[in-house]
Amino acid sequence: MAPTQLHSSLTADAFQTLIAERDAALAQRDAVLGERDIVRGELRVMQVERDLLKEQLKAFQRRLFGAKSEARSADQRDLFLNEAEALAAHAALPSQESEVDIPVSGHQRKKPGRKPLDPALPREVIRTTLPKSARICAHDGAILVKIGVEVSEQLDIIPQQVRVIRHERVKYACPCCDQSIKVTPTRLRIIPKGLFTEAALAWFITAKFIDGLPLYRIAALIKRFGGDISRNTLAASVVRIGIAVQPLINLLRDHLLDSEVVFGDETVVQVLKEPGRAAQTRSYMWIQMNGGVGPPVRLFGYAPGRSTQHGADLWAGVRTGAALMTDGYAPYNAISAVNGLVHLACWAHVRRYFIEAEAVLPREARSAQQPATQFITLIGKLYAAESRASTLTALQRQRLRMKYSKAVLAAIKVLLDHHLATTAPSGLLGKALQYLAGQWPKLTRYVENGTWPIDNNVAENAIRPFVIGRKNWLFADTVGGAKASANLYSLIETCKAGNIDAYQYLTEMFTALPYANTVDDYEALLPWNLQLKNQAPA
């Protein structure tokens, strides 16, 4: 039978062949397009990876060579007060009770010139006079008389002096027999039979822990003034003093753990001779401090690690229900949960991430519409509210936060939800968004109580002297040395927080400490008590 004719010149077999060729052509085209799409996809991935690497490079370059300050303009030093006013149209204003009138004194132009020297400084008067031959009037030959003095002052510095205090204890004997001999008892010292006076101990301890001088430089300085003291002798004295003040550190810890608001932070320290650990192993110095009412306490604690257990040991016994302000380090979550604390997160850390994300943007791409800039602006409004509330009571501050800051937080949350799902998490902006989202519940709690802080800056400021000093002395030799340093840093930073002269305090405390026997005796030697006891009348 003849094949079916579909067209006068096309058979069914030829038609099937054409269909097969068409399908093959289409398949080939799809394959080419698919490969092209794959190449395009891979190119997009490579471009994203390139942009991320360029972003990381810019971030590293900024950390190495850029300004360390996070201030973005002169206006920021006023904590965005103008922005706070601008947002007032979108959020309820504080009640009249929360507002504070700030008197502004009349402006008076100051006379230009050098700032006068402190009148409390001791003065040596050097008076110069004209010789008698020059006290004759050139016009009529009369003798000139004194009508006043012209005064100018210079600041003089007397270098340190090394001297020896010789103690002579008188001996007594009976003139009638050889059975009774008495010697005047020696005064108790913080280091029994120690080489240094209390003032000398206070001097080189403040030189090390306030001025950041390593002990070998202190030894060289003493030698330049006439003393010949080895670095090992100084180091041994520091360790023994650090051990001797432990009762005071225990009392400081009791005061801190009983506070309603506490702060926590930590930084690395290297200890060369720690049993079972390599010299290059990182150890940590933990900082704890209190806020709110009561005397300020700053505590440094050495730990061989940064784990939850190390932190739990330092925070054991903290007051239940207290507010703990920290950065986003995970072990603080467990510490807060175990001790029943209200965990607060730090807005300064959040802002820092967005500052880094904004800093790597090309100059031509920077604008107020950039997500990082928008977040920074809104966070600035939170700080503007805190600036306005700085002179208010805790209740007034809470009302201001609930009526003003809460509206800003809502705006931040809307912006966060909008960008979180559409931003690559591996970029700097993505990391900032992920950090903000992860800390969000802890970041918003501070508005609920006027005594709770907005950030952890005070703890970072307290730990900064240790970090600066570490650049000079680099490491601790032994665990005992690290713990002694922690104790002495605690006393000195507590003095500084309470506006107490650390050198004067250490001198008086070192003198009185050997005679302390009871808890009340040690309590009287805490920085704020000893300062009040020996404070000169105003």
Coordinates of C-alpha atoms in Angstrom, one line a residue:
M1 CA 0.0 0.0 0.0
A2 CA 1.4 3.4 -0.8
P3 CA 2.5 5.8 2.0
T4 CA -0.1 8.3 3.2
Q5 CA 0.3 11.6 1.4
L6 CA 0.4 14.6 3.9
H7 CA 1.5 17.0 1.2
S8 CA 2.0 16.6 -2.5
S9 CA 5.8 16.6 -1.9
L10 CA 6.2 15.5 1.8
T11 CA 5.8 11.9 3.1
A12 CA 5.0 11.0 6.7
D13 CA 8.6 9.7 7.2
A14 CA 10.1 12.9 6.0
F15 CA 7.7 14.8 8.3
Q16 CA 8.9 12.7 11.3
T17 CA 12.5 13.4 10.3
L18 CA 11.8 17.1 10.3
I19 CA 10.2 17.0 13.7
A20 CA 13.2 15.1 15.1
E21 CA 15.6 17.6 13.6
R22 CA 13.5 20.4 15.1
D23 CA 13.5 18.8 18.5
A24 CA 17.3 18.2 18.3
A25 CA 17.8 21.9 17.3
L26 CA 15.6 23.0 20.2
A27 CA 17.5 20.7 22.6
Q28 CA 20.8 22.0 21.4
R29 CA 19.6 25.6 21.8
D30 CA 18.3 24.9 25.3
A31 CA 21.7 23.3 26.1
V32 CA 23.5 26.3 24.9
L33 CA 21.2 28.6 26.8
G34 CA 21.5 26.5 29.9
E35 CA 25.3 26.6 29.7
R36 CA 25.1 30.3 29.2
D37 CA 22.8 30.7 32.2
I38 CA 25.2 28.6 34.2
V39 CA 28.1 30.7 33.2
R40 CA 26.1 33.8 34.0
G41 CA 25.2 32.4 37.4
E42 CA 28.8 31.5 38.1
L43 CA 29.9 35.0 37.0
R44 CA 27.4 36.5 39.4
V45 CA 28.7 34.3 42.2
M46 CA 32.2 35.3 41.4
Q47 CA 31.3 39.0 41.3
V48 CA 29.6 38.7 44.7
E49 CA 32.6 36.9 46.1
R50 CA 34.9 39.5 44.6
D51 CA 32.8 42.3 46.2
L52 CA 32.9 40.6 49.5
L53 CA 36.7 40.2 49.4
K54 CA 37.1 43.8 48.4
E55 CA 34.8 44.8 51.3
Q56 CA 36.9 42.7 53.7
L57 CA 40.1 44.3 52.3
K58 CA 38.7 47.8 52.8
A59 CA 37.7 46.8 56.4
F60 CA 41.2 45.5 57.2
Q61 CA 42.8 48.6 55.7
R62 CA 40.5 50.8 57.8
R63 CA 41.5 49.0 60.9
L64 CA 45.1 49.3 60.1
F65 CA 45.3 52.8 58.8
G66 CA 42.0 54.5 59.4
A67 CA 40.8 56.6 62.3
K68 CA 39.9 54.5 65.4
S69 CA 37.2 56.9 66.5
E70 CA 33.6 56.1 65.5
A71 CA 32.6 59.7 65.4
R72 CA 31.4 60.6 61.9
S73 CA 31.0 64.3 62.3
A74 CA 31.3 67.2 64.8
D75 CA 27.5 67.0 65.3
Q76 CA 27.9 63.5 66.8
R77 CA 29.8 65.0 69.8
D78 CA 26.4 66.5 70.8
L79 CA 24.8 63.0 70.4
F80 CA 22.5 64.1 67.5
L81 CA 20.5 66.5 69.6
N82 CA 19.1 68.1 66.4
E83 CA 17.9 64.7 65.2
A84 CA 16.1 64.1 68.5
E85 CA 14.1 67.3 67.9
A86 CA 13.4 66.3 64.3
L87 CA 11.9 62.9 65.4
A88 CA 9.6 64.6 67.9
A89 CA 7.0 65.1 65.2
H90 CA 6.7 61.3 64.8
A91 CA 6.8 60.3 68.4
A92 CA 5.0 61.4 71.5
L93 CA 6.9 64.0 73.4
P94 CA 7.9 63.5 77.0
S95 CA 5.5 64.8 79.6
Q96 CA 6.1 68.2 81.1
E97 CA 7.3 66.5 84.2
S98 CA 10.2 64.9 82.2
E99 CA 11.4 68.2 80.7
V100 CA 14.2 70.1 82.2
D101 CA 15.0 73.8 81.8
I102 CA 18.7 74.4 81.2
P103 CA 19.8 77.9 82.2
V104 CA 22.3 79.5 79.9
S105 CA 24.5 82.1 81.5
G106 CA 25.3 85.3 79.7
H107 CA 28.3 85.2 77.4
Q108 CA 31.4 87.2 78.5
R109 CA 34.4 87.3 76.2
K110 CA 37.4 85.9 77.9
K111 CA 40.7 87.7 77.9
P112 CA 43.2 85.9 75.7
G113 CA 46.2 84.5 77.4
R114 CA 47.7 81.5 79.2
K115 CA 45.6 79.5 81.7
P116 CA 46.8 80.5 85.2
L117 CA 48.7 77.9 87.2
D118 CA 46.9 76.0 90.1
P119 CA 46.9 78.3 93.1
A120 CA 47.2 75.2 95.4
L121 CA 50.7 74.4 94.1
P122 CA 53.6 75.3 96.4
R123 CA 55.4 78.4 95.3
E124 CA 58.9 79.6 95.7
V125 CA 59.2 83.4 95.3
I126 CA 62.3 84.8 93.6
R127 CA 62.3 88.6 93.8
T128 CA 64.7 90.7 91.8
T129 CA 65.4 94.4 92.4
L130 CA 67.2 97.1 90.7
P131 CA 70.7 98.0 92.0
K132 CA 70.8 101.3 93.9
S133 CA 72.7 102.9 91.1
A134 CA 69.8 102.3 88.7
R135 CA 67.1 103.7 91.1
I136 CA 67.7 107.4 90.1
C137 CA 65.3 109.4 87.9
A138 CA 66.9 110.3 84.6
H139 CA 65.0 113.6 84.6
D140 CA 65.5 115.2 88.0
G141 CA 67.9 112.9 89.8
A142 CA 65.4 111.9 92.6
I143 CA 65.6 108.5 94.2
L144 CA 63.0 106.1 92.8
V145 CA 60.6 104.5 95.3
K146 CA 58.8 101.1 95.2
I147 CA 55.3 101.3 93.9
G148 CA 54.5 97.6 93.2
V149 CA 55.7 94.4 91.5
E150 CA 55.3 92.8 88.1
V151 CA 54.5 89.1 88.5
S152 CA 55.0 86.2 86.2
E153 CA 54.9 82.5 87.0
Q154 CA 56.7 79.4 85.6
L155 CA 56.0 75.8 86.3
D156 CA 58.9 74.0 87.8
I157 CA 59.3 70.2 88.1
I158 CA 61.5 68.6 90.8
P159 CA 62.8 65.2 89.7
Q160 CA 62.1 62.1 91.8
Q161 CA 64.6 61.6 94.6
V162 CA 65.7 58.2 95.9
R163 CA 66.6 58.3 99.6
V164 CA 67.0 55.8 102.5
I165 CA 64.8 55.7 105.6
R166 CA 66.9 54.5 108.5
H167 CA 64.9 53.0 111.3
E168 CA 66.7 52.9 114.7
R169 CA 65.0 51.0 117.4
V170 CA 66.3 51.8 120.8
K171 CA 67.4 49.0 123.1
Y172 CA 67.1 49.1 126.8
A173 CA 68.8 47.0 129.6
C174 CA 68.7 46.8 133.3
P175 CA 71.8 48.6 134.9
C176 CA 71.8 46.1 137.8
C177 CA 71.7 42.8 136.0
D178 CA 71.9 41.2 132.6
Q179 CA 68.5 39.6 132.8
S180 CA 66.3 42.3 131.3
I181 CA 66.9 43.7 127.8
K182 CA 64.1 45.3 125.8
V183 CA 64.0 46.6 122.2
T184 CA 61.4 49.0 120.8
P185 CA 59.1 46.8 118.6
T186 CA 59.3 47.3 114.9
R187 CA 56.3 48.7 113.0
L188 CA 54.3 46.2 111.0
R189 CA 54.8 46.4 107.3
I190 CA 52.6 45.1 104.4
I191 CA 55.7 43.1 103.2
P192 CA 57.5 41.9 106.4
K193 CA 61.1 43.0 106.3
G194 CA 60.4 44.5 102.9
L195 CA 63.0 46.7 101.2
F196 CA 60.5 49.5 100.1
T197 CA 58.5 52.0 102.1
E198 CA 54.8 52.2 101.5
A199 CA 55.3 55.4 99.5
A200 CA 57.9 53.7 97.3
L201 CA 55.6 50.7 96.8
A202 CA 52.7 53.0 95.8
W203 CA 55.0 55.0 93.4
F204 CA 56.1 52.1 91.3
I205 CA 52.7 50.3 91.4
T206 CA 51.0 53.5 90.0
A207 CA 53.9 53.9 87.5
K208 CA 53.1 50.3 86.2
F209 CA 49.3 50.2 86.4
I210 CA 48.4 53.8 85.7
D211 CA 51.3 55.1 83.5
G212 CA 51.8 51.7 81.8
L213 CA 55.5 51.5 82.5
P214 CA 57.0 47.9 82.5
L215 CA 59.1 47.0 85.4
Y216 CA 62.4 47.1 83.6
R217 CA 61.8 50.7 82.7
I218 CA 60.9 51.5 86.3
A219 CA 64.1 49.8 87.4
A220 CA 66.0 51.9 84.9
L221 CA 64.3 55.1 86.1
I222 CA 65.1 54.4 89.7
K223 CA 68.8 53.7 88.8
R224 CA 68.9 57.1 87.0
F225 CA 67.9 58.7 90.3
G226 CA 70.6 56.9 92.3
G227 CA 69.0 53.6 93.3
D228 CA 70.1 50.2 92.1
I229 CA 67.0 47.9 92.2
S230 CA 66.6 44.8 90.0
R231 CA 63.5 44.1 88.0
N232 CA 63.1 40.8 89.8
T233 CA 62.9 42.6 93.2
L234 CA 60.2 44.9 91.8
A235 CA 58.3 42.0 90.4
A236 CA 58.4 40.0 93.6
S237 CA 57.1 43.1 95.5
V238 CA 54.2 43.5 93.1
V239 CA 53.1 39.8 93.5
R240 CA 53.4 40.0 97.3
I241 CA 51.3 43.2 97.4
G242 CA 48.7 41.7 95.1
I243 CA 48.3 38.8 97.5
A244 CA 48.2 41.0 100.6
V245 CA 45.3 43.1 99.3
Q246 CA 43.1 40.0 98.6
P247 CA 40.8 40.7 101.6
L248 CA 39.9 44.1 100.1
I249 CA 39.3 42.5 96.7
N250 CA 36.9 40.0 98.4
L251 CA 34.9 42.9 99.9
L252 CA 34.9 44.8 96.7
R253 CA 33.4 41.7 95.0
D254 CA 30.7 41.5 97.7
H255 CA 29.7 45.1 97.0
L256 CA 29.7 44.6 93.3
L257 CA 27.7 41.4 93.3
D258 CA 25.0 43.1 95.5
S259 CA 24.5 45.8 92.9
E260 CA 21.3 46.2 90.9
V261 CA 23.2 47.0 87.7
V262 CA 26.4 45.2 86.6
F263 CA 28.6 45.2 83.5
G264 CA 30.9 42.6 82.1
D265 CA 33.6 42.5 79.5
E266 CA 36.9 40.6 78.8
T267 CA 40.2 40.9 77.0
V268 CA 43.1 38.7 76.2
V269 CA 46.3 38.4 78.3
Q270 CA 49.3 36.2 77.7
V271 CA 50.9 34.2 80.6
L272 CA 54.2 32.6 79.8
K273 CA 54.6 30.1 82.6
E274 CA 51.2 28.5 83.2
P275 CA 51.3 24.8 84.0
G276 CA 50.2 22.5 81.2
R277 CA 49.8 25.3 78.7
A278 CA 52.0 26.7 75.9
A279 CA 53.4 30.2 76.4
Q280 CA 51.5 31.3 73.3
T281 CA 48.1 30.2 74.7
R282 CA 45.6 32.9 75.2
S283 CA 44.3 33.6 78.7
Y284 CA 41.8 36.3 79.6
M285 CA 41.3 39.2 82.0
W286 CA 37.6 39.6 82.8
I287 CA 36.3 43.0 83.9
Q288 CA 33.3 43.4 86.2
M289 CA 31.8 46.7 87.3
N290 CA 28.7 48.1 88.9
G291 CA 26.4 51.0 88.0
G292 CA 23.5 52.9 89.6
V293 CA 23.6 53.9 93.2
G294 CA 26.5 53.2 95.6
P295 CA 30.2 53.5 95.4
P296 CA 31.7 52.5 92.0
V297 CA 33.6 49.2 91.9
R298 CA 35.8 48.0 89.1
L299 CA 37.1 44.4 89.4
F300 CA 39.6 42.6 87.2
G301 CA 39.7 38.8 87.4
Y302 CA 42.2 36.4 85.7
A303 CA 41.0 33.2 84.1
P304 CA 42.8 30.7 81.8
G305 CA 39.9 30.8 79.4
R306 CA 36.8 32.5 78.1
S307 CA 34.3 29.7 78.5
T308 CA 31.0 29.8 80.3
Q309 CA 32.5 28.0 83.3
H310 CA 35.2 30.6 83.8
G311 CA 32.6 33.4 83.7
A312 CA 30.2 31.5 85.9
D313 CA 32.9 31.3 88.7
L314 CA 33.4 35.0 88.6
W315 CA 29.7 35.8 88.6
A316 CA 28.6 33.3 91.2
G317 CA 26.6 34.9 94.0
V318 CA 25.4 37.9 91.9
R319 CA 22.1 39.5 93.1
T320 CA 19.1 37.7 91.5
G321 CA 17.1 40.0 89.3
A322 CA 20.0 42.4 88.7
A323 CA 20.6 43.8 85.2
L324 CA 23.7 42.6 83.4
M325 CA 25.0 44.7 80.5
T326 CA 27.4 42.9 78.1
D327 CA 28.3 42.6 74.5
G328 CA 27.0 39.7 72.4
Y329 CA 29.4 37.1 73.7
A330 CA 27.4 33.8 74.1
P331 CA 28.5 32.7 77.6
Y332 CA 26.9 35.7 79.1
N333 CA 23.5 34.2 78.1
A334 CA 24.1 31.2 80.2
I335 CA 25.5 33.3 83.1
S336 CA 22.3 35.4 83.0
A337 CA 20.0 32.4 82.8
V338 CA 21.6 30.6 85.7
N339 CA 21.7 33.6 88.0
G340 CA 18.2 35.0 87.1
L341 CA 19.6 38.2 85.6
V342 CA 18.0 40.6 83.2
H343 CA 20.4 40.5 80.3
L344 CA 20.9 43.7 78.4
A345 CA 22.8 44.1 75.1
C346 CA 25.0 47.0 73.9
W347 CA 23.8 49.4 71.3
A348 CA 27.4 50.7 70.8
H349 CA 28.4 47.3 69.6
V350 CA 25.5 47.3 67.1
R351 CA 26.4 50.7 65.8
R352 CA 30.0 49.7 65.4
Y353 CA 29.0 46.9 62.9
F354 CA 27.1 49.4 60.8
I355 CA 29.9 51.9 61.0
E356 CA 32.2 49.2 59.5
A357 CA 29.7 48.4 56.8
E358 CA 29.3 52.1 55.9
A359 CA 33.1 52.7 55.9
V360 CA 33.7 50.3 53.0
L361 CA 31.2 51.8 50.7
P362 CA 32.7 53.7 47.7
R363 CA 32.6 57.4 48.2
E364 CA 30.3 58.0 45.3
A365 CA 27.8 55.4 46.6
R366 CA 27.4 57.0 50.1
S367 CA 24.2 58.7 50.8
A368 CA 21.5 59.0 53.5
Q369 CA 19.5 56.2 51.7
Q370 CA 22.2 53.6 52.2
P371 CA 20.9 50.9 54.7
A372 CA 23.9 51.2 57.0
T373 CA 23.6 55.0 57.1
Q374 CA 19.9 54.7 57.9
F375 CA 20.6 52.4 60.8
I376 CA 23.4 54.7 62.1
T377 CA 21.0 57.7 62.0
L378 CA 18.3 55.9 63.9
I379 CA 20.7 54.6 66.5
G380 CA 21.9 58.2 66.9
K381 CA 18.4 59.2 67.8
L382 CA 18.4 56.6 70.6
Y383 CA 21.6 58.3 72.0
A384 CA 20.1 61.7 71.5
A385 CA 17.3 60.7 73.9
E386 CA 19.9 59.4 76.4
S387 CA 21.7 62.7 76.2
R388 CA 18.5 64.6 77.0
A389 CA 17.8 62.2 79.9
S390 CA 21.3 62.5 81.5
T391 CA 20.1 65.0 84.1
L392 CA 16.7 63.4 84.7
T393 CA 15.6 61.1 87.5
A394 CA 15.3 57.4 86.8
L395 CA 11.5 57.6 86.6
Q396 CA 11.7 60.6 84.2
R397 CA 14.3 58.8 82.1
Q398 CA 12.0 55.8 81.8
R399 CA 9.1 57.9 80.7
L400 CA 11.2 59.6 78.0
R401 CA 12.4 56.2 76.8
M402 CA 8.9 54.7 76.6
K403 CA 7.5 57.7 74.7
Y404 CA 10.4 58.6 72.5
S405 CA 13.0 55.8 72.3
K406 CA 10.3 53.1 71.9
A407 CA 9.2 54.8 68.6
V408 CA 12.7 54.8 67.3
L409 CA 13.1 51.1 68.2
A410 CA 10.0 50.4 66.2
A411 CA 11.4 52.2 63.2
I412 CA 14.7 50.2 63.5
K413 CA 12.7 47.0 63.6
V414 CA 10.9 47.8 60.4
L415 CA 14.1 48.6 58.7
L416 CA 15.7 45.4 60.0
D417 CA 12.9 43.2 58.8
H418 CA 13.0 44.9 55.3
H419 CA 16.7 44.3 54.7
L420 CA 17.4 41.1 56.7
A421 CA 16.0 38.6 54.1
T422 CA 17.5 40.4 51.1
T423 CA 21.1 41.0 52.2
A424 CA 23.9 38.5 51.9
P425 CA 24.8 37.4 55.5
S426 CA 28.5 37.1 54.7
G427 CA 29.0 40.8 53.9
L428 CA 29.6 43.5 56.5
L429 CA 26.1 44.8 56.2
G430 CA 24.7 41.3 56.5
K431 CA 26.8 40.6 59.6
A432 CA 25.6 43.8 61.1
L433 CA 22.0 42.8 60.4
Q434 CA 22.4 39.3 61.7
Y435 CA 24.0 40.6 64.9
L436 CA 21.2 43.2 65.4
A437 CA 18.5 40.5 64.8
G438 CA 20.2 38.0 67.2
Q439 CA 20.5 40.6 70.0
W440 CA 17.2 42.4 69.4
P441 CA 15.3 41.2 72.6
K442 CA 18.2 42.2 74.8
L443 CA 18.7 45.5 73.0
T444 CA 15.1 46.7 73.6
R445 CA 14.9 45.9 77.3
Y446 CA 16.7 49.0 78.5
V447 CA 13.6 51.2 77.9
E448 CA 11.7 49.4 80.6
N449 CA 13.8 50.8 83.5
G450 CA 15.4 54.2 83.9
T451 CA 18.4 52.9 85.7
W452 CA 19.4 50.4 83.0
P453 CA 22.1 51.5 80.6
I454 CA 21.9 51.7 76.8
D455 CA 25.4 50.3 76.2
N456 CA 28.5 48.8 77.7
N457 CA 30.8 51.7 77.1
V458 CA 31.7 52.2 80.7
A459 CA 33.1 48.7 81.0
E460 CA 35.1 49.2 77.8
N461 CA 36.5 52.4 79.2
A462 CA 37.4 50.7 82.5
I463 CA 39.3 47.9 80.6
R464 CA 41.1 50.3 78.3
P465 CA 44.0 51.2 80.7
F466 CA 44.8 47.5 81.0
V467 CA 44.8 47.2 77.2
I468 CA 47.1 50.2 76.8
G469 CA 49.4 48.9 79.5
R470 CA 49.5 45.5 77.9
K471 CA 51.1 47.1 74.8
N472 CA 54.1 48.0 77.0
W473 CA 54.6 45.0 79.3
L474 CA 53.2 42.5 76.7
F475 CA 52.6 39.5 79.0
A476 CA 52.6 38.2 82.6
D477 CA 55.3 35.8 83.6
T478 CA 53.3 33.6 85.9
V479 CA 49.7 33.0 87.0
G480 CA 50.5 34.5 90.3
G481 CA 51.7 37.7 88.6
A482 CA 48.6 37.8 86.5
K483 CA 46.3 37.5 89.5
A484 CA 48.3 40.1 91.5
S485 CA 48.0 42.5 88.5
A486 CA 44.3 41.9 88.4
N487 CA 44.0 42.8 92.1
L488 CA 46.0 46.0 91.8
Y489 CA 44.2 47.0 88.6
S490 CA 41.0 46.6 90.6
L491 CA 42.0 48.9 93.4
I492 CA 43.4 51.5 91.1
E493 CA 40.5 51.6 88.7
T494 CA 38.1 51.7 91.6
C495 CA 39.9 54.7 92.9
K496 CA 39.8 56.4 89.5
A497 CA 36.1 55.7 89.2
G498 CA 35.5 57.4 92.5
N499 CA 37.8 60.4 91.8
I500 CA 40.2 59.2 94.5
D501 CA 44.0 59.8 94.3
A502 CA 45.3 56.3 93.7
Y503 CA 48.8 57.1 94.9
Q504 CA 47.7 58.7 98.1
Y505 CA 45.2 55.9 98.7
L506 CA 47.7 53.1 98.2
T507 CA 50.3 54.8 100.4
E508 CA 47.8 55.1 103.3
M509 CA 46.2 51.7 102.7
F510 CA 49.6 49.9 102.6
T511 CA 50.5 51.5 106.0
A512 CA 47.2 50.5 107.7
L513 CA 46.6 47.1 106.1
P514 CA 49.0 45.1 108.3
Y515 CA 47.0 46.2 111.4
A516 CA 43.6 45.1 110.0
N517 CA 42.3 41.9 111.7
T518 CA 38.5 42.0 111.4
V519 CA 36.0 42.5 108.5
D520 CA 35.3 46.0 109.9
D521 CA 39.0 46.8 109.8
Y522 CA 39.2 45.8 106.1
E523 CA 35.9 47.6 105.3
A524 CA 37.4 50.8 106.6
L525 CA 40.3 50.4 104.1
L526 CA 38.1 50.3 101.0
P527 CA 38.8 53.2 98.6
W528 CA 35.7 55.3 99.4
N529 CA 36.0 54.7 103.2
L530 CA 39.6 55.5 103.5
Q531 CA 39.3 58.5 101.3
L532 CA 36.4 59.9 103.4
K533 CA 38.3 59.2 106.6
N534 CA 41.4 61.1 105.5
Q535 CA 39.9 63.6 103.2
A536 CA 40.9 67.2 103.9
P537 CA 38.1 69.6 104.7
A538 CA 36.9 71.5 101.6

